[in-house]
PDB file of C-alpha atoms in Angstrom:
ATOM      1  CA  UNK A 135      73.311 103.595  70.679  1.00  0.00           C
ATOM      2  CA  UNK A 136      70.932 103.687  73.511  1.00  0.00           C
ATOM      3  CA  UNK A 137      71.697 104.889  77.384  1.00  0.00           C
ATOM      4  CA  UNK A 138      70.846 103.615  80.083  1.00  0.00           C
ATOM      5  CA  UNK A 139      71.522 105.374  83.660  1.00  0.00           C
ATOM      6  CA  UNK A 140      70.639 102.923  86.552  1.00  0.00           C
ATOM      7  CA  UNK A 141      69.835 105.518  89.346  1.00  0.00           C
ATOM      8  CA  UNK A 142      67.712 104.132  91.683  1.00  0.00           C
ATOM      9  CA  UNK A 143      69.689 102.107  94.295  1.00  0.00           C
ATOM     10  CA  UNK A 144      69.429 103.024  97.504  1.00  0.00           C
ATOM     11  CA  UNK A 145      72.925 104.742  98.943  1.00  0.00           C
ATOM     12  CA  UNK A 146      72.554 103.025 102.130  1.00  0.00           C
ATOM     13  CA  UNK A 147      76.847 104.543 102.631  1.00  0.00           C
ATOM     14  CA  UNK A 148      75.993 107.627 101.879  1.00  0.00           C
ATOM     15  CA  UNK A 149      72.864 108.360 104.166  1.00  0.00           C
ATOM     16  CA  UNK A 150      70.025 107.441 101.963  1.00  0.00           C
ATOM     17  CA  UNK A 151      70.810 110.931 100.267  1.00  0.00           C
ATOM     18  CA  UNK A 152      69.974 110.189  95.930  1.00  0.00           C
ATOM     19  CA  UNK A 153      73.604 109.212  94.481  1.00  0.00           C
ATOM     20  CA  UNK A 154      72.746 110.590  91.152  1.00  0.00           C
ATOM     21  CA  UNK A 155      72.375 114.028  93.186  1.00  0.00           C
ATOM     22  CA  UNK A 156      75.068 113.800  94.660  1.00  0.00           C
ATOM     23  CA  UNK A 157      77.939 116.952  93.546  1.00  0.00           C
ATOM     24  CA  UNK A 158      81.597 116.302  92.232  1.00  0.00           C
ATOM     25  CA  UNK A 159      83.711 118.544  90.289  1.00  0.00           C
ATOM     26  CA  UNK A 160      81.004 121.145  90.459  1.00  0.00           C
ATOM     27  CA  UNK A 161      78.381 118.993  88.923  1.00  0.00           C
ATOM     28  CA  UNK A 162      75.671 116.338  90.192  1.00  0.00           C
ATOM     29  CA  UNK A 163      77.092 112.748  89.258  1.00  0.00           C
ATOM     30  CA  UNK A 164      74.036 112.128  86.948  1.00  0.00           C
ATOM     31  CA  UNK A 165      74.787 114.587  84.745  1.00  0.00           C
ATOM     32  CA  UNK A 166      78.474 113.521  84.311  1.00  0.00           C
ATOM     33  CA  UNK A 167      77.205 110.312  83.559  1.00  0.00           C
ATOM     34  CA  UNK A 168      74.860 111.818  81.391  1.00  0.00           C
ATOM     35  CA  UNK A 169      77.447 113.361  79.372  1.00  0.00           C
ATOM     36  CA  UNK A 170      77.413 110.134  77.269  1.00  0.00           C
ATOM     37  CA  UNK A 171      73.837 111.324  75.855  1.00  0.00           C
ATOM     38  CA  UNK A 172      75.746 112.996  73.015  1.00  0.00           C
ATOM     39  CA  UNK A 173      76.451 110.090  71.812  1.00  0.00           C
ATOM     40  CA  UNK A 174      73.076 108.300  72.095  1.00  0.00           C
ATOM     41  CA  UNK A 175      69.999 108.201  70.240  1.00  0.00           C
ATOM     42  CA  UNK A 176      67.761 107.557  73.270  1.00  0.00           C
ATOM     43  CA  UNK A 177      68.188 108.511  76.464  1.00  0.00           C
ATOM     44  CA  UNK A 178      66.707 106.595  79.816  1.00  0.00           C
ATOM     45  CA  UNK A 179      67.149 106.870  83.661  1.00  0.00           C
ATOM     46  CA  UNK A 180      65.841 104.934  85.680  1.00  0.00           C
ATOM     47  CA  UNK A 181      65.455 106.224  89.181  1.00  0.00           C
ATOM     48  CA  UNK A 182      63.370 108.402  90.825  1.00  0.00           C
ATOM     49  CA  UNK A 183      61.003 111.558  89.562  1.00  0.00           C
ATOM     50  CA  UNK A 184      63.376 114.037  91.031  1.00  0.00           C
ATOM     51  CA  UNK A 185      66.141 112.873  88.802  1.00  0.00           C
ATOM     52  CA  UNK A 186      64.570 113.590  85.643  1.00  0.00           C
ATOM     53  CA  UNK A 187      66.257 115.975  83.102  1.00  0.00           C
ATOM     54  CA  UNK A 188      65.178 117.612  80.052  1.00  0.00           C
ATOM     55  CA  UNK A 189      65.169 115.566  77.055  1.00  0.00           C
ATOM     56  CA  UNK A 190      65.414 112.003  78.784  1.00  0.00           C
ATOM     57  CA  UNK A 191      62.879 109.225  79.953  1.00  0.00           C
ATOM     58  CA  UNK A 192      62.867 108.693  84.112  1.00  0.00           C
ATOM     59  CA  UNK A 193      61.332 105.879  84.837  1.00  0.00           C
ATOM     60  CA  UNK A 194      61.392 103.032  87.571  1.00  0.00           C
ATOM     61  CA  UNK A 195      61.087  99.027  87.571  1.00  0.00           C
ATOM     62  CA  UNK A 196      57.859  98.051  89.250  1.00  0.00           C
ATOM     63  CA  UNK A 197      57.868  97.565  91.823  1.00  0.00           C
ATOM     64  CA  UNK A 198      60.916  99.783  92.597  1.00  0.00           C
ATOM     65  CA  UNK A 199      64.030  98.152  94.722  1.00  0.00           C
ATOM     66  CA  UNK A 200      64.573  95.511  92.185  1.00  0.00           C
ATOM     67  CA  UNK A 201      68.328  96.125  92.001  1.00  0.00           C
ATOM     68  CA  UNK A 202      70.108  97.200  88.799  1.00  0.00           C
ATOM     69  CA  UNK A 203      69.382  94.131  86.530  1.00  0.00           C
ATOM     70  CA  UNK A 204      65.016  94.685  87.035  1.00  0.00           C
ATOM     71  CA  UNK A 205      65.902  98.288  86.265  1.00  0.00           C
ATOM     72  CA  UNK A 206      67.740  97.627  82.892  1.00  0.00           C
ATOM     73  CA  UNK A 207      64.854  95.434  81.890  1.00  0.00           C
ATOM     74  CA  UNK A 208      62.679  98.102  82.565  1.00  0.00           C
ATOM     75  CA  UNK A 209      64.541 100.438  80.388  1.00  0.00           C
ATOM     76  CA  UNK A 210      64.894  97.936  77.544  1.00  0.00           C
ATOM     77  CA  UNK A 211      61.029  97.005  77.652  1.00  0.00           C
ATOM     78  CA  UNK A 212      60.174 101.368  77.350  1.00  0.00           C
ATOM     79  CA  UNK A 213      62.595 101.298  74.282  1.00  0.00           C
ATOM     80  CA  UNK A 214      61.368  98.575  72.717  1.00  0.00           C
ATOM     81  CA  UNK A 215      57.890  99.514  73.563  1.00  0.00           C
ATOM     82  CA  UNK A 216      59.089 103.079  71.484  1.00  0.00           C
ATOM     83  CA  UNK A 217      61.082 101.463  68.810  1.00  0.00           C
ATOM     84  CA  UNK A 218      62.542  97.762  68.997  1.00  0.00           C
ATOM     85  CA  UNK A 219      66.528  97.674  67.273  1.00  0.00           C
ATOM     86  CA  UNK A 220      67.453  94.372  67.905  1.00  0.00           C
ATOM     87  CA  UNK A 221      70.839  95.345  65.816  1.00  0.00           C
ATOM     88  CA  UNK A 222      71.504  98.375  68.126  1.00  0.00           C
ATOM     89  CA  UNK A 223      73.810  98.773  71.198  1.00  0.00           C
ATOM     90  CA  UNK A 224      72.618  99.539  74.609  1.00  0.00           C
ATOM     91  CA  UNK A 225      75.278 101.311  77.097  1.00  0.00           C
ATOM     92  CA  UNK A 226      74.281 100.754  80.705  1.00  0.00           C
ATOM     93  CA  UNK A 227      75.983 103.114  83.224  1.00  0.00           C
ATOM     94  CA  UNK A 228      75.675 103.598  86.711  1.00  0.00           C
ATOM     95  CA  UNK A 229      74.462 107.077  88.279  1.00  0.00           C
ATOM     96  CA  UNK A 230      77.437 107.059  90.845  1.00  0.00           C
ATOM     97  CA  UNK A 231      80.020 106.134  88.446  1.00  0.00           C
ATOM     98  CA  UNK A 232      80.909 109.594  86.824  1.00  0.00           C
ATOM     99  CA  UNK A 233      83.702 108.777  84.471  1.00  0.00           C
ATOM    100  CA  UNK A 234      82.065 106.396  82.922  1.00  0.00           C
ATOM    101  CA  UNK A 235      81.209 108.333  79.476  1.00  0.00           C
ATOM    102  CA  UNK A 236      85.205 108.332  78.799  1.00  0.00           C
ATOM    103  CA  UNK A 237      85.471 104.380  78.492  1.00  0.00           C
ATOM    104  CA  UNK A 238      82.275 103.955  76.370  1.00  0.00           C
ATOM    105  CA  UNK A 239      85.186 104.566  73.202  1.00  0.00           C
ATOM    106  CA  UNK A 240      87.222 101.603  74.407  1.00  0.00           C
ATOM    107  CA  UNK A 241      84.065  99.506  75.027  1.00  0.00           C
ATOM    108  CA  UNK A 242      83.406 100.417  71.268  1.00  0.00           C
ATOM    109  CA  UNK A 243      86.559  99.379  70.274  1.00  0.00           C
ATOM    110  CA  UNK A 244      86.941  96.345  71.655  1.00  0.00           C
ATOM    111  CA  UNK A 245      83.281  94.746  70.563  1.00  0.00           C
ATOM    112  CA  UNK A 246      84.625  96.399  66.835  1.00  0.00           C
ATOM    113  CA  UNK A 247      87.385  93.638  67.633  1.00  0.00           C
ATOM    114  CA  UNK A 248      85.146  90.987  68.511  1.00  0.00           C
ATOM    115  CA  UNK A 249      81.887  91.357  66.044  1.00  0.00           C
ATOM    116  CA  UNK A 250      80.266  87.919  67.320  1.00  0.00           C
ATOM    117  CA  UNK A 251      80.214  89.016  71.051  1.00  0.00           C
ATOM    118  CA  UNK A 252      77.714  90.177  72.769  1.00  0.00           C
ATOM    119  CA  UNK A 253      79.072  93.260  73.931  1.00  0.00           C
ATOM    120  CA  UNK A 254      82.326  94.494  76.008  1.00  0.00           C
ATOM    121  CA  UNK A 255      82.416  95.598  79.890  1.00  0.00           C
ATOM    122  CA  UNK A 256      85.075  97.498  82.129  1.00  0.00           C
ATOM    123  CA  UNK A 257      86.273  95.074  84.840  1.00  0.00           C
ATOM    124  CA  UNK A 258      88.018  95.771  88.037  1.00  0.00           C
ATOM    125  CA  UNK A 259      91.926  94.638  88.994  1.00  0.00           C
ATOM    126  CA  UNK A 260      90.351  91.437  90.013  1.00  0.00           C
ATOM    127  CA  UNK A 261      88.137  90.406  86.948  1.00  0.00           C
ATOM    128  CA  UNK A 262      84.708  91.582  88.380  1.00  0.00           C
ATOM    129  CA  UNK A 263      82.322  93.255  86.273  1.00  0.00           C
ATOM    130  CA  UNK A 264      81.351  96.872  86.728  1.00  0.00           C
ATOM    131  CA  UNK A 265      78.245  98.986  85.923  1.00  0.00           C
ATOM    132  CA  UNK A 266      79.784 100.293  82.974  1.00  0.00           C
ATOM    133  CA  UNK A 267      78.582  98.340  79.681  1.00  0.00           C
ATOM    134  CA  UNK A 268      78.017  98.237  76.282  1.00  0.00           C
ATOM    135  CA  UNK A 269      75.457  95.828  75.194  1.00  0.00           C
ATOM    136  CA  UNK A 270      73.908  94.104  71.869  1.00  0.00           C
ATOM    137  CA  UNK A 271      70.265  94.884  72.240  1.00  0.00           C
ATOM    138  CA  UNK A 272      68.998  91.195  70.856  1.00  0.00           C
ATOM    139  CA  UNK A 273      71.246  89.205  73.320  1.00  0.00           C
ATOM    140  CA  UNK A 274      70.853  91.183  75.743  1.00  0.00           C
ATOM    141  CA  UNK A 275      66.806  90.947  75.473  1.00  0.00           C
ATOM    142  CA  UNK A 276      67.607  87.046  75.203  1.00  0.00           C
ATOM    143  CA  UNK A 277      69.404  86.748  78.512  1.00  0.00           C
ATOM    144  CA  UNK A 278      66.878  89.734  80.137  1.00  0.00           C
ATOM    145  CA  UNK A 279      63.913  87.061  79.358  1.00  0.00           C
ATOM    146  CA  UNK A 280      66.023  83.559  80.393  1.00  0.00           C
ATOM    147  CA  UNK A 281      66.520  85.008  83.632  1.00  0.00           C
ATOM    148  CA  UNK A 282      62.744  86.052  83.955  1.00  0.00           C
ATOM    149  CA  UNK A 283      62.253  82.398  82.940  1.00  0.00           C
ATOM    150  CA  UNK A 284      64.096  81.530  85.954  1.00  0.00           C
ATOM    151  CA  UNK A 285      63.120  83.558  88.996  1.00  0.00           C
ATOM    152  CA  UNK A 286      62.474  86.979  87.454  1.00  0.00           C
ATOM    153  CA  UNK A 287      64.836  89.899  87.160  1.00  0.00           C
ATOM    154  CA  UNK A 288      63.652  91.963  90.122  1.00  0.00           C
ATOM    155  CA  UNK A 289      66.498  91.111  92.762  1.00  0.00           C
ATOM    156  CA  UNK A 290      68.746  89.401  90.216  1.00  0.00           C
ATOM    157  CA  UNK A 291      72.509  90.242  90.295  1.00  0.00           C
ATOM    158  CA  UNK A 292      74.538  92.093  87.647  1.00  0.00           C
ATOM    159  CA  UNK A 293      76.596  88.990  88.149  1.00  0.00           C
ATOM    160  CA  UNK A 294      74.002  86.383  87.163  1.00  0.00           C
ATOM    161  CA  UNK A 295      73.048  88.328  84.053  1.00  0.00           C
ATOM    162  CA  UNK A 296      77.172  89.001  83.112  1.00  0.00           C
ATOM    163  CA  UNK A 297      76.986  85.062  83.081  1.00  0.00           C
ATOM    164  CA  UNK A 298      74.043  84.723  80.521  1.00  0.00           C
ATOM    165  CA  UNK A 299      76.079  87.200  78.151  1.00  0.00           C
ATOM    166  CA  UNK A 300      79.520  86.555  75.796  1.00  0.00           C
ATOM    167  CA  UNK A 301      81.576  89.940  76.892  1.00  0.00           C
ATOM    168  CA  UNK A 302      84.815  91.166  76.278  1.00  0.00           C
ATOM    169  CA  UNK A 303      86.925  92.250  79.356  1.00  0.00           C
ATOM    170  CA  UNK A 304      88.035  95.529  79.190  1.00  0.00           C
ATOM    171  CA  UNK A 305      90.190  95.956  81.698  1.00  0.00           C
ATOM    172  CA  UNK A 306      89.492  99.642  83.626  1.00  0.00           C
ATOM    173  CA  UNK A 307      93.400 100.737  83.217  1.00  0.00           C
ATOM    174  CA  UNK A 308      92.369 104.494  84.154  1.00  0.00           C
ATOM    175  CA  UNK A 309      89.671 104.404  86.725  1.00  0.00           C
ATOM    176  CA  UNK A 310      86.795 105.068  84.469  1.00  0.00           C
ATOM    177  CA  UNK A 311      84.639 102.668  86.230  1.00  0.00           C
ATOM    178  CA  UNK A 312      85.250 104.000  90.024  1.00  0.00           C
ATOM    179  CA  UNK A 313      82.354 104.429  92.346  1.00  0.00           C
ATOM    180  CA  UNK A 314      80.549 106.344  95.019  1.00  0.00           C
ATOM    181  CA  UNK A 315      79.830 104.076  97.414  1.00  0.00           C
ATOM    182  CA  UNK A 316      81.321 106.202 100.486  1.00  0.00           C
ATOM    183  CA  UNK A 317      81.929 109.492 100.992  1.00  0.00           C
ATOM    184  CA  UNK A 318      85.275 108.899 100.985  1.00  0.00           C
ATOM    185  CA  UNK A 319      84.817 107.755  97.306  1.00  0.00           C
ATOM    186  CA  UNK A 320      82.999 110.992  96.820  1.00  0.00           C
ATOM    187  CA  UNK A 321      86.112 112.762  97.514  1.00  0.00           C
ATOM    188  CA  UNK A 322      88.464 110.703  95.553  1.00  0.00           C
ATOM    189  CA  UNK A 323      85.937 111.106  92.591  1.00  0.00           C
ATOM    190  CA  UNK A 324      86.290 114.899  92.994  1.00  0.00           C
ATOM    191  CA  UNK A 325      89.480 114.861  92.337  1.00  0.00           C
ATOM    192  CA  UNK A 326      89.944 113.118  89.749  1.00  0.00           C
ATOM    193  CA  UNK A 327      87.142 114.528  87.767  1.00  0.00           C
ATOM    194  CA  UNK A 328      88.701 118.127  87.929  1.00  0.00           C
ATOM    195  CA  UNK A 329      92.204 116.599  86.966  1.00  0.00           C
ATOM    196  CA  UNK A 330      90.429 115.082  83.844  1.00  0.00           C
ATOM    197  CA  UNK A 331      88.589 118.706  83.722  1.00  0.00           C
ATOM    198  CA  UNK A 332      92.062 120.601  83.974  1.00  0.00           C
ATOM    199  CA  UNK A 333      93.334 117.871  81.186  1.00  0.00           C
ATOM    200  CA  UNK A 334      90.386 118.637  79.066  1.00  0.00           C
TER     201      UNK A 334
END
């Protein structure tokens, strides 16, 4: 498996400040999110200079502001430009979406139960995809270039490439796939991630 961390939206709710910087539970949200890099072979964020970390690839779509779907292309193009595994997985997170590494096991198990998808996403109470995915790396590169067919992928919706991809719904029972959007979220997100921390 490859990560990617889309970190380079804009935080208009939260001042313009750079969500992936942001502190919860003691720790900036990247680096909760980046907890998943255990579990990956390759490691890319796309954002900003001043997010990089030790031992993973910062990067940004050119030019930058394209919105989450130009950034994962731009990730997907520097891994295949390393290494190209059309059989290999891709998990795209979100910067401001710190749980996220705990649902990347039911995302695995529920593509395991469908091996002709291609791949499995936590949804919301009302069906709608969230940032928190776990992608085939050929389909995904298929759908990634029909959209650039189209109109391109810088300002393209996560929603218009969700439709060019066969996932399985995962529905996000525990709140894995909450967001920072406010700073009201912030709080919320706090909380919960030193309940899961007092949980182990």
């Amino acid at each position: 498996m490859d990560l990617v961390v889309l970190a380079g939206g804009a935080a208009r709710r939260l001042g313009g400040v750079a969500k992936g910087e942001v502190h919860v539970a003691g720790r900036a949200m990247l680096d909760h999110v980046l907890d998943a890099a255990g579990q990956a072979q390759r490691v890319v964020v796309v954002g900003p200079d001043e997010l990089a970390r030790p031992g993973t690839t910062t990067l940004m779509e050119h030019p930058p502001g394209g919105g989450p779907v130009a950034g994962i292309e731009a990730a997907l193009r520097h891994l295949e430009s390393e290494a190209p595994s059309p059989d290999g997985l891709v998990a795209v997170l979100a910067c401001d979406v710190p749980r996220s590494p705990r649902a990347l096991a039911g995302l695995r198990r529920a593509l395991g139960a469908r091996p002709e998808a291609d791949g499995a996403h936590l949804t919301d109470h009302e069906g709608r995809s969230q940032l928190v995915m776990l992608l085939r790396a050929a389909p995904l590169r298929s759908a990634l270039d029909r959209l650039g067919a189209e109109r391109g992928t810088w300002g393209c919706s996560v929603r218009r490439l969700v439709a060019e991809l066969d996932l399985v719904d995962v529905a996000d029972e525990h709140g894995y796939g909450r967001d920072a959007d406010t700073w009201d979220d912030v709080e919320v997100l706090d909380a919960l991630l030193e309940e899961d921390r007092g949980h182990g």
